XYZ file of C-alpha atoms in Angstrom:
651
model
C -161.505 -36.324 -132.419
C -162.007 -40.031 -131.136
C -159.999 -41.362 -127.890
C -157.660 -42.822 -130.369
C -156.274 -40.006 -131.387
C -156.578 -37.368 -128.475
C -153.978 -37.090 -125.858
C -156.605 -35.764 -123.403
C -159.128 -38.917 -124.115
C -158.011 -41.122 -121.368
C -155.603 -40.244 -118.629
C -153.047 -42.209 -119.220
C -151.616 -41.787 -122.893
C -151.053 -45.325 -124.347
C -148.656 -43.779 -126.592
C -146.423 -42.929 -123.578
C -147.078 -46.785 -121.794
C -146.374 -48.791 -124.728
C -143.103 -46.806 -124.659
C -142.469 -46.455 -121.452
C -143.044 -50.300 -120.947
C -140.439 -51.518 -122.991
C -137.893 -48.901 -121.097
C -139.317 -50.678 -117.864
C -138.289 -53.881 -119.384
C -134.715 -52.586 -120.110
C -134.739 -51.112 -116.607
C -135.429 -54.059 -114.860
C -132.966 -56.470 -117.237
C -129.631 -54.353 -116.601
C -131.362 -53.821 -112.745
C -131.101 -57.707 -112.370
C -127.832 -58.177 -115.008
C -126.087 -55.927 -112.418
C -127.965 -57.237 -109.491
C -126.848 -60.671 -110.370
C -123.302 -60.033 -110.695
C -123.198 -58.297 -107.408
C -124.589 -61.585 -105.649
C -122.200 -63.590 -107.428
C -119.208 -61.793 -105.707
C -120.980 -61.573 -102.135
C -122.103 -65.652 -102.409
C -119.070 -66.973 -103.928
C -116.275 -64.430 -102.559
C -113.669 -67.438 -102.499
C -114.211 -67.098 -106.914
C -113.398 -63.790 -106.438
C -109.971 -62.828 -105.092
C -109.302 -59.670 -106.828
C -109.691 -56.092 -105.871
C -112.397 -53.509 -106.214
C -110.850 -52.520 -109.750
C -111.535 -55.929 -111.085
C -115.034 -55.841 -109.642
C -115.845 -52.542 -110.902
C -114.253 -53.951 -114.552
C -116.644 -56.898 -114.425
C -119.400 -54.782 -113.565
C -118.782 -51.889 -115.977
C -118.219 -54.484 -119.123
C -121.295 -57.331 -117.929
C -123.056 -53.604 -118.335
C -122.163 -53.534 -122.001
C -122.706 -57.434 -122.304
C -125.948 -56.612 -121.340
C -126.969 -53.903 -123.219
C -125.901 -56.093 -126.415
C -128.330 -59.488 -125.015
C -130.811 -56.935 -124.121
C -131.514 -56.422 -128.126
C -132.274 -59.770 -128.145
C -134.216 -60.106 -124.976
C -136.380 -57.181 -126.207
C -137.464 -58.661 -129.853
C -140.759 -60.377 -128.827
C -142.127 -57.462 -126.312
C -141.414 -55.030 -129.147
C -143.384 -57.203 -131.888
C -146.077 -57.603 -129.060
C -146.479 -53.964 -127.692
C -146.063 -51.822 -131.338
C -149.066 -54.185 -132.956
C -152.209 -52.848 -131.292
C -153.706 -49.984 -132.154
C -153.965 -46.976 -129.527
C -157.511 -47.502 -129.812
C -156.947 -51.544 -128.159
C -153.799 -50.443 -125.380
C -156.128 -47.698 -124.289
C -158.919 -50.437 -123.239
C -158.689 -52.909 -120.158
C -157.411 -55.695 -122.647
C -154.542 -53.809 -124.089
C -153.691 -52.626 -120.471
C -153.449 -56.192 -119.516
C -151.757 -56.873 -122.766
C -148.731 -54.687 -121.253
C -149.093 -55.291 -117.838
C -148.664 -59.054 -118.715
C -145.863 -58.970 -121.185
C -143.988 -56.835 -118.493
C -144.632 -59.701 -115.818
C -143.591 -62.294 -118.286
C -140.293 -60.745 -119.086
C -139.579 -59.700 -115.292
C -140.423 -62.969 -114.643
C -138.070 -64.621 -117.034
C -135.161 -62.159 -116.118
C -135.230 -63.079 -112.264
C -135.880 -67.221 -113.322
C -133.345 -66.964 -115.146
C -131.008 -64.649 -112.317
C -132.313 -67.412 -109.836
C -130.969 -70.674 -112.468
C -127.421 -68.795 -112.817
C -126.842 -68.779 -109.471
C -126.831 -72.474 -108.966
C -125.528 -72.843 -112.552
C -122.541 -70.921 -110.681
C -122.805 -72.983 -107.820
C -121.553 -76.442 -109.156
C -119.859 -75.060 -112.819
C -118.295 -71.652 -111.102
C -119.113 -69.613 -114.771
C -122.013 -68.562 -116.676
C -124.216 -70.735 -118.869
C -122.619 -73.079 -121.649
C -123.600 -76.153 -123.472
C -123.950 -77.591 -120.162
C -127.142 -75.785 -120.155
C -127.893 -76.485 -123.367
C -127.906 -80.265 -122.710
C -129.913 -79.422 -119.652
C -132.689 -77.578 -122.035
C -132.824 -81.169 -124.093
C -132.548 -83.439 -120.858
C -135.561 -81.717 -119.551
C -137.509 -84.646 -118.012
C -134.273 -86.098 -116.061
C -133.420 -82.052 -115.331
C -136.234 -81.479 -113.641
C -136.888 -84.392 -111.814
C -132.946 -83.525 -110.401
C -133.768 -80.357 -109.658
C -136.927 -81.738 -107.636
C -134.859 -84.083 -105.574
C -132.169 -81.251 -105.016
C -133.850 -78.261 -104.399
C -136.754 -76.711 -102.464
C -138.627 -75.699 -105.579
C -141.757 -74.754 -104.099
C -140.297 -72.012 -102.300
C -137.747 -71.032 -104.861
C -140.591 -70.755 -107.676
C -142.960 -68.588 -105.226
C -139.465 -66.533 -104.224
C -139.508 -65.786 -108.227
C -143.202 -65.048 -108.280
C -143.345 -62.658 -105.545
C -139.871 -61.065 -106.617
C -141.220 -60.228 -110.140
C -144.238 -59.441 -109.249
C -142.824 -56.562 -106.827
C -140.634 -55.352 -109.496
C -143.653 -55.205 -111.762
C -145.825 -53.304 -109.701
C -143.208 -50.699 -108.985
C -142.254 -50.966 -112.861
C -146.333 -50.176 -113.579
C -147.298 -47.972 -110.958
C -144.063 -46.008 -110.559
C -143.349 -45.395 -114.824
C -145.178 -47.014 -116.988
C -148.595 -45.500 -116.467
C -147.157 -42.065 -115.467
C -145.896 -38.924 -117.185
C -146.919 -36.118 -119.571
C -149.242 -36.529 -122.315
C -147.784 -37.489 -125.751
C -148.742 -37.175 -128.994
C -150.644 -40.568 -130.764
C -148.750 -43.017 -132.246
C -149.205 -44.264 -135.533
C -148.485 -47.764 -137.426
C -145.924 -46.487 -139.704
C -143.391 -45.016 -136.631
C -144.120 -48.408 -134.969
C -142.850 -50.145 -137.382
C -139.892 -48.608 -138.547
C -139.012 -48.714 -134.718
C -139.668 -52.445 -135.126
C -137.411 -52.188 -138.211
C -134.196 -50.572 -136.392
C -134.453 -52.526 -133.926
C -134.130 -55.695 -136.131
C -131.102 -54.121 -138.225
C -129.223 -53.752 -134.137
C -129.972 -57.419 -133.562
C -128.542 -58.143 -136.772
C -125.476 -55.552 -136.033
C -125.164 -57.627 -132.727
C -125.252 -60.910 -133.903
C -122.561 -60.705 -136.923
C -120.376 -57.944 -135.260
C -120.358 -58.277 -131.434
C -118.391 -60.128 -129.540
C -118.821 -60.231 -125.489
C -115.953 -59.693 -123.261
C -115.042 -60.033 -119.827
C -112.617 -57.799 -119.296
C -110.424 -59.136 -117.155
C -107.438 -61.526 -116.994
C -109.001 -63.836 -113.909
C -111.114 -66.596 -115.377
C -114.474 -65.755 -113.176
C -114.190 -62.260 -113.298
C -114.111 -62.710 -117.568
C -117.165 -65.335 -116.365
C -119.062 -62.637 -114.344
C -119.026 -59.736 -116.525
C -120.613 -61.907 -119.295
C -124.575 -62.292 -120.300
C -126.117 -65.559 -118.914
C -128.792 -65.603 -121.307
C -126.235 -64.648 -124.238
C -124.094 -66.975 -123.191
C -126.615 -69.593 -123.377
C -127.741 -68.796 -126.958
C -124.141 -68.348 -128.265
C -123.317 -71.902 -127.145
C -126.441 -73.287 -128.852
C -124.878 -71.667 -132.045
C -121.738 -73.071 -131.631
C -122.526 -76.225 -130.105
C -119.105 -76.351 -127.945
C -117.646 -77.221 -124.955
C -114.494 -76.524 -123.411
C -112.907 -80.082 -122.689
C -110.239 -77.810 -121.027
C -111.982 -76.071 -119.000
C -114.396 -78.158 -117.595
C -113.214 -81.921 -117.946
C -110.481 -83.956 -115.990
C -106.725 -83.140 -117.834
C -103.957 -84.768 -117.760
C -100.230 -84.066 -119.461
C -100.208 -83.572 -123.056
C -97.615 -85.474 -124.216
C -98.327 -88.431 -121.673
C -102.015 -88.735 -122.864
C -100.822 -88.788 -126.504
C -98.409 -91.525 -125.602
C -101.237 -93.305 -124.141
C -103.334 -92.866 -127.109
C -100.221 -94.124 -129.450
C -99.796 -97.078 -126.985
C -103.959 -97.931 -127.869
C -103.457 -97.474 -131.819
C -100.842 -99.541 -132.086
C -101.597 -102.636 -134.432
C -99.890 -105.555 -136.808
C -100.048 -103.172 -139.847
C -99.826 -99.371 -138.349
C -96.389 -97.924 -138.598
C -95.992 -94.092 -137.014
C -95.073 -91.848 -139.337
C -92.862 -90.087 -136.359
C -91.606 -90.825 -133.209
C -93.476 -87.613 -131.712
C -95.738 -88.472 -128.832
C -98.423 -85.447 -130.384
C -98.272 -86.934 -133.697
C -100.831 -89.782 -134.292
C -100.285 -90.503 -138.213
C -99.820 -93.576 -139.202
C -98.721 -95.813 -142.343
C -101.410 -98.790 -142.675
C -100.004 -101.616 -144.656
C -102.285 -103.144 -146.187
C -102.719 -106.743 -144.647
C -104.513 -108.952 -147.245
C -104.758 -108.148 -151.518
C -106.197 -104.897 -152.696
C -109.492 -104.748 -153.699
C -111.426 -101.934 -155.181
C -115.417 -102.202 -154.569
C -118.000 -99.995 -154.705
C -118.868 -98.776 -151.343
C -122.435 -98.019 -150.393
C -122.517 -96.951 -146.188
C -126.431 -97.434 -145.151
C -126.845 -95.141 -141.765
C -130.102 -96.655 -140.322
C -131.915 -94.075 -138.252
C -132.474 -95.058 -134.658
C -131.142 -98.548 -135.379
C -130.270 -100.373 -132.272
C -129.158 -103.982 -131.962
C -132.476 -104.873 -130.160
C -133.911 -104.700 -133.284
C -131.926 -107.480 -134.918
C -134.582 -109.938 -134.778
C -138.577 -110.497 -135.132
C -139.403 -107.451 -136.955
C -136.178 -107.058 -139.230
C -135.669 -110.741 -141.180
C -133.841 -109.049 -144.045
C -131.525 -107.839 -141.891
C -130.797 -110.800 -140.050
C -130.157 -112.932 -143.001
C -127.831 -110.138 -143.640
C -126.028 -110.688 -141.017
C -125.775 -114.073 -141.095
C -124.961 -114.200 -144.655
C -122.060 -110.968 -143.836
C -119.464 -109.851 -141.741
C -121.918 -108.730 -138.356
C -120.851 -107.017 -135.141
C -122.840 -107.822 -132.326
C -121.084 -105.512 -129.600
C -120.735 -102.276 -131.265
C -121.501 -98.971 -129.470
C -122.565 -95.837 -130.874
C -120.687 -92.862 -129.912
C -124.037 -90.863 -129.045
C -127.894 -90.240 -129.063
C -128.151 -88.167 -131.971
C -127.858 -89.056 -135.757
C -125.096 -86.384 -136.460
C -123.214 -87.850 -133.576
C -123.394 -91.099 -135.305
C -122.423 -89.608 -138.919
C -119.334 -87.980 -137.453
C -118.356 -91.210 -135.961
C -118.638 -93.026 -139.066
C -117.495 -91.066 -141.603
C -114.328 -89.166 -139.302
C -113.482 -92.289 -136.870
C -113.193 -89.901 -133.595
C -114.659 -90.537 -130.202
C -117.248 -87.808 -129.352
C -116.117 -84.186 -128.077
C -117.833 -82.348 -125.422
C -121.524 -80.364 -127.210
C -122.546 -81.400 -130.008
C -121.552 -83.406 -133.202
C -118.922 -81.694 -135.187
C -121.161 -82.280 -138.351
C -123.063 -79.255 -136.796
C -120.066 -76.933 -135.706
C -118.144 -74.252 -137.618
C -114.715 -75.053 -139.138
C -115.547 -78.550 -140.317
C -114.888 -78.922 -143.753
C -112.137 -80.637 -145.086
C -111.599 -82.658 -142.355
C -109.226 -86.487 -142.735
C -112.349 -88.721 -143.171
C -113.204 -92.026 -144.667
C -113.935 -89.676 -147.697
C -110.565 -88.686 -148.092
C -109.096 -92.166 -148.471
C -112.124 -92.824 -151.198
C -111.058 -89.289 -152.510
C -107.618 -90.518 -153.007
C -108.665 -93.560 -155.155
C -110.780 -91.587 -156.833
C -113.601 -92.475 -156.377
C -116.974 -90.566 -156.310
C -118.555 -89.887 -152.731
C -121.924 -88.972 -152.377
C -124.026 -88.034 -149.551
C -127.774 -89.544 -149.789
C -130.776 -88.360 -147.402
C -134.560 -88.556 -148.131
C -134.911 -85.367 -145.978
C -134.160 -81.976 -146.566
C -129.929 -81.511 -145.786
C -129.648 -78.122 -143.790
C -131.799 -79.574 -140.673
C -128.343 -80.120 -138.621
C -125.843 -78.448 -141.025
C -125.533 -82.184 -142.865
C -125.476 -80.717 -146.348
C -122.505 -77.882 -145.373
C -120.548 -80.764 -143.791
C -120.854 -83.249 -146.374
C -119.974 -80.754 -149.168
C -117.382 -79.251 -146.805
C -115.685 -82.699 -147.186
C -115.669 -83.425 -150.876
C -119.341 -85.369 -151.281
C -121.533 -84.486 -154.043
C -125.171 -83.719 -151.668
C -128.562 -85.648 -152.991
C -130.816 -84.607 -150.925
C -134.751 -84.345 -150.914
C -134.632 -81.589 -153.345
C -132.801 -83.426 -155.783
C -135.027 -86.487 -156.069
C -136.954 -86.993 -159.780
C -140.727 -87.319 -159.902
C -140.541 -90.432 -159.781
C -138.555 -90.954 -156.644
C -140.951 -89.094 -154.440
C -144.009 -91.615 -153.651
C -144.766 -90.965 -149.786
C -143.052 -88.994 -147.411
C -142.834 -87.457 -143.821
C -141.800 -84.454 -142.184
C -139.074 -85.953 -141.717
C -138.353 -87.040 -145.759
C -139.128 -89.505 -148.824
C -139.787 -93.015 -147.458
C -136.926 -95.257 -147.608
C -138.016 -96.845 -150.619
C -137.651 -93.862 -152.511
C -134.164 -93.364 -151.307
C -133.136 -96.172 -152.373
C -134.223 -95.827 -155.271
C -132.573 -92.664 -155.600
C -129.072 -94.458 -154.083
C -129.571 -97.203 -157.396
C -130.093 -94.461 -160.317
C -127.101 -92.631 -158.065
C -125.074 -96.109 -158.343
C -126.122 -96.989 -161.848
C -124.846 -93.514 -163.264
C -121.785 -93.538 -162.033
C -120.821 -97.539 -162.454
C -122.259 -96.283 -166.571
C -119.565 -94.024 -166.882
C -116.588 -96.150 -165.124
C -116.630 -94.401 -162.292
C -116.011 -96.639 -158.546
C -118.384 -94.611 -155.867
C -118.963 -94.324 -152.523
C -122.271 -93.285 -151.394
C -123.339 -92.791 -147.275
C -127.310 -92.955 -147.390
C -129.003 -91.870 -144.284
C -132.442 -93.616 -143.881
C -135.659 -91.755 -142.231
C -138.636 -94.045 -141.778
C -137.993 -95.860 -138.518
C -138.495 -91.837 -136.995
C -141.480 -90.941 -135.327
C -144.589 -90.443 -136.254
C -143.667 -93.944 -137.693
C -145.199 -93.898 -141.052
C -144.575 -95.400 -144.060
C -146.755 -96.698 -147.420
C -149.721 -98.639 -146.543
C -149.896 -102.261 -147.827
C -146.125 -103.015 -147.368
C -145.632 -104.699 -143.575
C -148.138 -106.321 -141.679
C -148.416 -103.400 -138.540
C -149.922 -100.573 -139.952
C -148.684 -97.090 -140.203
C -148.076 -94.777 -136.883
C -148.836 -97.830 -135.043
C -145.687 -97.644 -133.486
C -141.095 -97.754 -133.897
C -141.954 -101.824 -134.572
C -144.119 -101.270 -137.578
C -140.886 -98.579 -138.528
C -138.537 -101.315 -137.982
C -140.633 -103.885 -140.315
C -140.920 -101.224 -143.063
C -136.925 -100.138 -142.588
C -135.731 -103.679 -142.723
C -138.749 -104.568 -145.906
C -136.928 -101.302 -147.628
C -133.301 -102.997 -147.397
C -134.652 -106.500 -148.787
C -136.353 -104.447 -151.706
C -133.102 -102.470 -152.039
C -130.817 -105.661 -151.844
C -132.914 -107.290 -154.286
C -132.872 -104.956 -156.713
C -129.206 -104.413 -156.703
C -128.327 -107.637 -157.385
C -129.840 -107.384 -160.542
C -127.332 -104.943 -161.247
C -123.702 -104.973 -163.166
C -121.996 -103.622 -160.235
C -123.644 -105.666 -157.536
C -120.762 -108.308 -157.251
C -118.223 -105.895 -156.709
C -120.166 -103.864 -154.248
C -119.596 -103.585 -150.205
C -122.712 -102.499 -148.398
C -122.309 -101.475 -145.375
C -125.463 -101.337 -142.497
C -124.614 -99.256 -139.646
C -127.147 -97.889 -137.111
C -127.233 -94.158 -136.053
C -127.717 -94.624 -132.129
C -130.509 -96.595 -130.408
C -133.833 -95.934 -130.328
C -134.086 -96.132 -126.685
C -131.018 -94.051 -125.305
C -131.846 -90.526 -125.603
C -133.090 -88.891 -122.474
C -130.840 -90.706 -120.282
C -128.881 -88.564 -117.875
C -126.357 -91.245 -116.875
C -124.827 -92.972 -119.946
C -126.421 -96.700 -119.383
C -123.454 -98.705 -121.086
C -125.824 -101.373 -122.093
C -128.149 -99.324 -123.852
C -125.782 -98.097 -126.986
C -126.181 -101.554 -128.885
C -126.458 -101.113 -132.529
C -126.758 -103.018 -135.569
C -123.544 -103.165 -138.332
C -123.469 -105.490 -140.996
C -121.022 -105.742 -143.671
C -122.475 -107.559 -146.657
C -120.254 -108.182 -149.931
C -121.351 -112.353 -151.055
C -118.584 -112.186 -153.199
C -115.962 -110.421 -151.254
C -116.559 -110.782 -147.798
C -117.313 -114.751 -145.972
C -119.668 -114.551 -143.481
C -118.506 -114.112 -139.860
C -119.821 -113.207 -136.716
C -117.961 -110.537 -134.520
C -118.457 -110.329 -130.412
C -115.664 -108.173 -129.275
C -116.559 -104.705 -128.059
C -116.160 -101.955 -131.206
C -117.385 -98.709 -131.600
C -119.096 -96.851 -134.765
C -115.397 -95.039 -135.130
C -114.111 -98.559 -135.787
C -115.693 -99.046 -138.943
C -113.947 -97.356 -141.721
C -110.743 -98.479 -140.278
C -112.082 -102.282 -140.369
C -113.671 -102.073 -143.638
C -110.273 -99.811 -145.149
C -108.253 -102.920 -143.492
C -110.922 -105.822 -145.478
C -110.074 -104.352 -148.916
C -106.736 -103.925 -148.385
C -105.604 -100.870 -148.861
C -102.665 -99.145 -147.681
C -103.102 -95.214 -146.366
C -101.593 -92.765 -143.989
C -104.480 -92.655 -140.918
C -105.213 -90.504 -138.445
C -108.289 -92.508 -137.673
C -108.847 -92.718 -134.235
C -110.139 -96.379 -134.737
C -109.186 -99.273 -135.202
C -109.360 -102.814 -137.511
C -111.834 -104.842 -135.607
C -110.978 -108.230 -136.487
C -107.332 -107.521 -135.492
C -108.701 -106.518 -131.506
C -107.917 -109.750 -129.087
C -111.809 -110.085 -127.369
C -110.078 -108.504 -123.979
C -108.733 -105.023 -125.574
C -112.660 -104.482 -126.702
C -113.527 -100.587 -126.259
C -115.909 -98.350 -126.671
C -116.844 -94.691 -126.460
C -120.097 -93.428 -125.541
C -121.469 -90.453 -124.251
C -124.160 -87.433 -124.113
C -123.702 -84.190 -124.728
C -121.385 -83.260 -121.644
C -121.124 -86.745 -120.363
C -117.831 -88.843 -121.682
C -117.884 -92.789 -121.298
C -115.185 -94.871 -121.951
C -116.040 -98.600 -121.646
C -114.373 -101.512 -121.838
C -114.564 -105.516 -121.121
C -114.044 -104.291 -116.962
C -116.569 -101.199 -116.488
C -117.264 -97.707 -118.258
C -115.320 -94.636 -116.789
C -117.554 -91.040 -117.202
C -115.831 -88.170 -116.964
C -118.043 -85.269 -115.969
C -117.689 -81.409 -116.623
C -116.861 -79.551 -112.988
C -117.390 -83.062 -110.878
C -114.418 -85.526 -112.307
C -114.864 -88.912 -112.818
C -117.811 -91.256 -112.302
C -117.478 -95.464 -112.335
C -120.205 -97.252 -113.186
C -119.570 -99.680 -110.094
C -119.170 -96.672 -107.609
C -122.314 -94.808 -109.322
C -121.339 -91.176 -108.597
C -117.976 -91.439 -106.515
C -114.701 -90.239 -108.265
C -112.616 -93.334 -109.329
C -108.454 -93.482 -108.758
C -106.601 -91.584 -110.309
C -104.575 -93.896 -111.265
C -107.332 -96.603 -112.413
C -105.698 -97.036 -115.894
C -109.724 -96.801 -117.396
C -109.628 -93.427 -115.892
C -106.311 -92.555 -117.567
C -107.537 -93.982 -121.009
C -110.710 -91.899 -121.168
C -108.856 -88.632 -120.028
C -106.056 -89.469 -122.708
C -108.132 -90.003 -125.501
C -110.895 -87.252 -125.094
C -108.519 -84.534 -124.641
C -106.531 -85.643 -127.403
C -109.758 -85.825 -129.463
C -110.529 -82.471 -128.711
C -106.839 -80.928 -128.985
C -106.686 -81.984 -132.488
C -109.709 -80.640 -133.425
C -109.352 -77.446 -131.563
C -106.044 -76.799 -132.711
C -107.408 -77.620 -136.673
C -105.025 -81.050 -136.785
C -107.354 -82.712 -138.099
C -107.695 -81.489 -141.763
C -107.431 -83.358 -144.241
C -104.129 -82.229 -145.986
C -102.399 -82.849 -142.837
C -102.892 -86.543 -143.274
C -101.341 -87.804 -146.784
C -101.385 -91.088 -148.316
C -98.524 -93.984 -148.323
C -96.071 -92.920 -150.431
C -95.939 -89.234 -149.403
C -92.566 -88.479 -147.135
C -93.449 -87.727 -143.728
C -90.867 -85.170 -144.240
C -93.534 -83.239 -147.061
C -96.399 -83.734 -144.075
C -97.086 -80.392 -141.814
C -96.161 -81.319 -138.605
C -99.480 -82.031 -135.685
């Protein structure tokens, strides 16, 4: 027999330590999942006012929590310790194989033990979006951490920590015991399979629990590292839980009192119920409505490198003080197309639960019109096809584009040329069979890497965002030019709206200034050319452009008609993932999860309570959140004028 498959070749079995390594693993994870919990309630005792039953609750469910993250934890050292072959563990590289992907994972379990506590430390629970922003803010993270913490000596604390419980792991289990029989590929695998069909048992089926009424005992007998992973999936935060509150009815009434204009009647008297009857102000007209989302479209760009776009502007209805509501392209596309100030994680576009949702489709919907969603790109990156077909749009995306559409692309998608293109035949089909549409196109090209057909700007490809601006802005003059050759082009609203800024993400602190972006209405026919300067936001624009064609509906828009806003009630909500700004013509307010309210003049120290910025920020992001929590904002909640209010399901 060869060493490979004799017990008695070598004197450790590798049979046994491949094995016996991945029980170390799971030793040492419930060892520190245990371990940590234990800390918590000896370095935080004032958390933890309860007796020894809730303690020994906590402990006994985390136990169980842990047991179900430990499935997880355990995927990648099972793919990488049931490959080799006997033949390879039993040699110095396969014994270093093991003895390495034991240190990693001991090493990432006591990091990670290490990061909870001061997690715990300023949020007083376990890991939540909060940490999920952190894992996307990782320059300004770290460089925080730097200034805050000795990390030199907390780093080699983790070092020398899992390095002693990987010697004792090695030395005291892994290479002892009896002799076992050889392993062969086939077992290994079909281990490999079962333990895929548990994760996949875990996922769908289990639910963690803390098991006790107390908030941070519930918080203590959860999974850190589950915890962190879950909130990725859901992309939530708890405004309750972790942001500044304030009475429900009062910040509804404060809300109301901020919605109130010429042509909004309330359907109800109810503080909670935000529904209103918009008269329509000026005659109805009914164009075709074509929403251009720009990718990374800031109003900085409004100038050298985008001519189209600034005769545009000067021959439309432009807004030069509108604010995007985030950093991220689905933040912008919920803004736009639902009119609600950002909630704490991420964009609703990319949570569950958010189809049929009141949005500036459902108004269209109720004309009926057809609404299409356009994108060059594939749809599922960021659940944009699910939430655009959740809300009534027919999807075009990359997949659907003819032959003929599809002459250069990225990673990213078909240039913006193409989609164009693609938005024309789109327009052209449904003007041929008497059909008004709506289309929202999202643009790609002015992404990194930057490219974009040779020949068509004067800055070459990948040199840069300015030759992506040139080629985004020589895309809408193309597109522009072409549609006025069409039938439908006279009757037609286009509307140019930019995502977020190119410049904003990876900010820690929301930098008011920075949140510029470009909007453009551009009609010839319908709409005379004006220039806007009073502080808006990317929810105000279906409520403006709803209010320029004259339409009446029943709203629950948190926006509002622009060109009805006096220059001094100007607004604006911006924000990150956990950080809320609300800014207006005096300052921006932040509220901040676990630490209250920030001022931009006092740059980290809490503001009044009664500062009536304060008040307006709290009001209108818990209200934003309550309705979407609580599902109020569907759309069959919200009925068009000349539906009782009687016939509406109450908020």
């Amino acid at each position: 027999m060869t060493g490979a498959s004799n017990p008695a070749a070598h004197p450790h079995p590798v049979g046994a330590s491949r094995f016996r390594c991945l029980a170390a693993m799971t030793g040492v994870f419930l060892l520190i999942g245990a371990g940590t919990r234990l800390a918590l309630f000896f370095l935080f005792p004032a958390d933890f006012t309860g007796g020894f039953g809730d303690a020994a609750g906590a402990l006994a469910l985390g136990a169980i929590n842990d047991c179900a993250s430990l499935v997880f934890a355990l995927a990648l050292p099972m793919l990488v310790l049931m490959a080799p072959s006997d033949r390879f563990l039993a040699g110095r590289a396969g014994r270093a194989l093991m003895a390495g992907a034991l240190f990693l994972f001991v090493c990432v379990a006591v990091f990670t033990a290490f990061a909870e506590y001061f997690f715990w430390d300023e949020f007083h629970c376990r890991f939540n979006f909060i940490a999920v922003d952190y894992l996307i803010y990782t320059n300004e993270v770290l460089n925080n951490i730097v200034e805050s913490y000795p990390l030199a000596p907390l780093l080699g604390s983790v070092g020398l920590i899992s390095l002693a419980l990987t010697m004792s792991a090695w030395k005291g289990f892994v290479v002892k015991g009896p002799a076992v029989a050889p392993t062969r590929l086939l077992p290994r695998l079909s281990l490999v399979g079962l333990h895929t069909l548990a994760a996949v048992f875990v996922f769908l089926c289990f639910t963690p629990s803390g098991g006790n009424a107390d908030k941070n005992f519930q918080e203590a007998g959860r999974n850190g590292l589950y915890e962190l992973f879950s909130a990725f999936r859901h992309n939530t935060l708890d405004y309750r839980a972790f942001y500044p509150q304030m009475d429900r009815e009062e910040a509804f009434r404060i809300v109301r009192a901020e919605l109130a204009e010429p042509e909004a009647n309330f359907v109800s008297s109810l503080p909670e119920d935000l529904r209103r009857e918009m008269a329509p102000g000026r005659p109805e007209s009914r164009p075709n409505v074509i929403v251009v989302v720009m990718e990374s479209f800031g109003s900085k760009w409004l100038g050298e490198y985008s001519p189209n776009l600034v005769r545009l502007a000067g021959e439309g209805l432009s807004f030069s003080n509108m604010r995007s509501t985030g950093t991220r392209t689905v933040r912008g596309l919920e803004a736009i197309t639902l009119s609600l100030p950002p909630t704490p994680g991420n964009s609703i576009v990319r949570r569950p639960d958010n189809g049929n949702l009141f949005s500036i489709g459902t108004v269209f919907k109720e004309e009926g019109y057809a609404r299409e969603f356009i994108y060059g790109g594939y749809g599922y990156f960021d659940n944009m096809n699910a939430f655009f077909a959740g809300n009534g749009y027919t999807v075009v995306d990359r997949t659907d584009f003819p032959p003929e559409r599809k002459t250069f692309a990225t990673a990213w998608g078909q240039c913006d040329e193409d989609l164009f293109g693609v938005s024309l035949d789109r327009a052209d089909a449904a003007h041929a069979a008497g059909t008004p549409f709506h289309q929202v196109v999202l643009t790609t090209s002015n992404h990194r890497p930057f490219t974009y057909p040779y020949g068509k700007v004067s800055i070459p490809p990948g040199d840069g965002r300015r030759g992506a601006v040139q080629y985004c802005d020589y895309a809408v003059g193309r597109f522009i030019e072409e549609a006025k050759k069409k039938p439908w082009f006279d009757n037609t609203v286009f509307v140019f709206v930019g995502d977020h800024p190119s410049a904003v993400a990876g900010k820690t602190y929301v930098p008011a200034d920075g949140y510029g972006i470009a909007c453009i209405f551009y009609a010839p026919k319908l709409i005379r050319p004006q220039k806007v300067d009073t502080l808006c936001s990317q929810i105000d624009v279906a409520p403006t452009l709803f209010a320029l064609l004259g339409w009446g509906y029943r709203s629950q828009f948190f926006g509002r008609n622009v060109l009805d806003m006096r220059p001094e009630e100007g607004r604006a909500w911006i924000s990150t993932y956990q950080l809320l700004g609300y800014l207006d013509t005096g300052g921006l307010a932040l509220l901040r999860p676990a630490a209250g309210v920030r001022t931009s003049a006092e740059r980290g120290f809490p503001a009044e309570p009664a500062d009536p910025r304060t008040l307006r920020a709290i009001a209108f992001y818990q209200c934003a959140y309550d309705l979407f929590a609580g599902g109020k904002l569907k759309e069959h909640v919200v009925l068009r004028v000349g539906v009782s209010a009687a016939a509406t399901p109450g908020p």
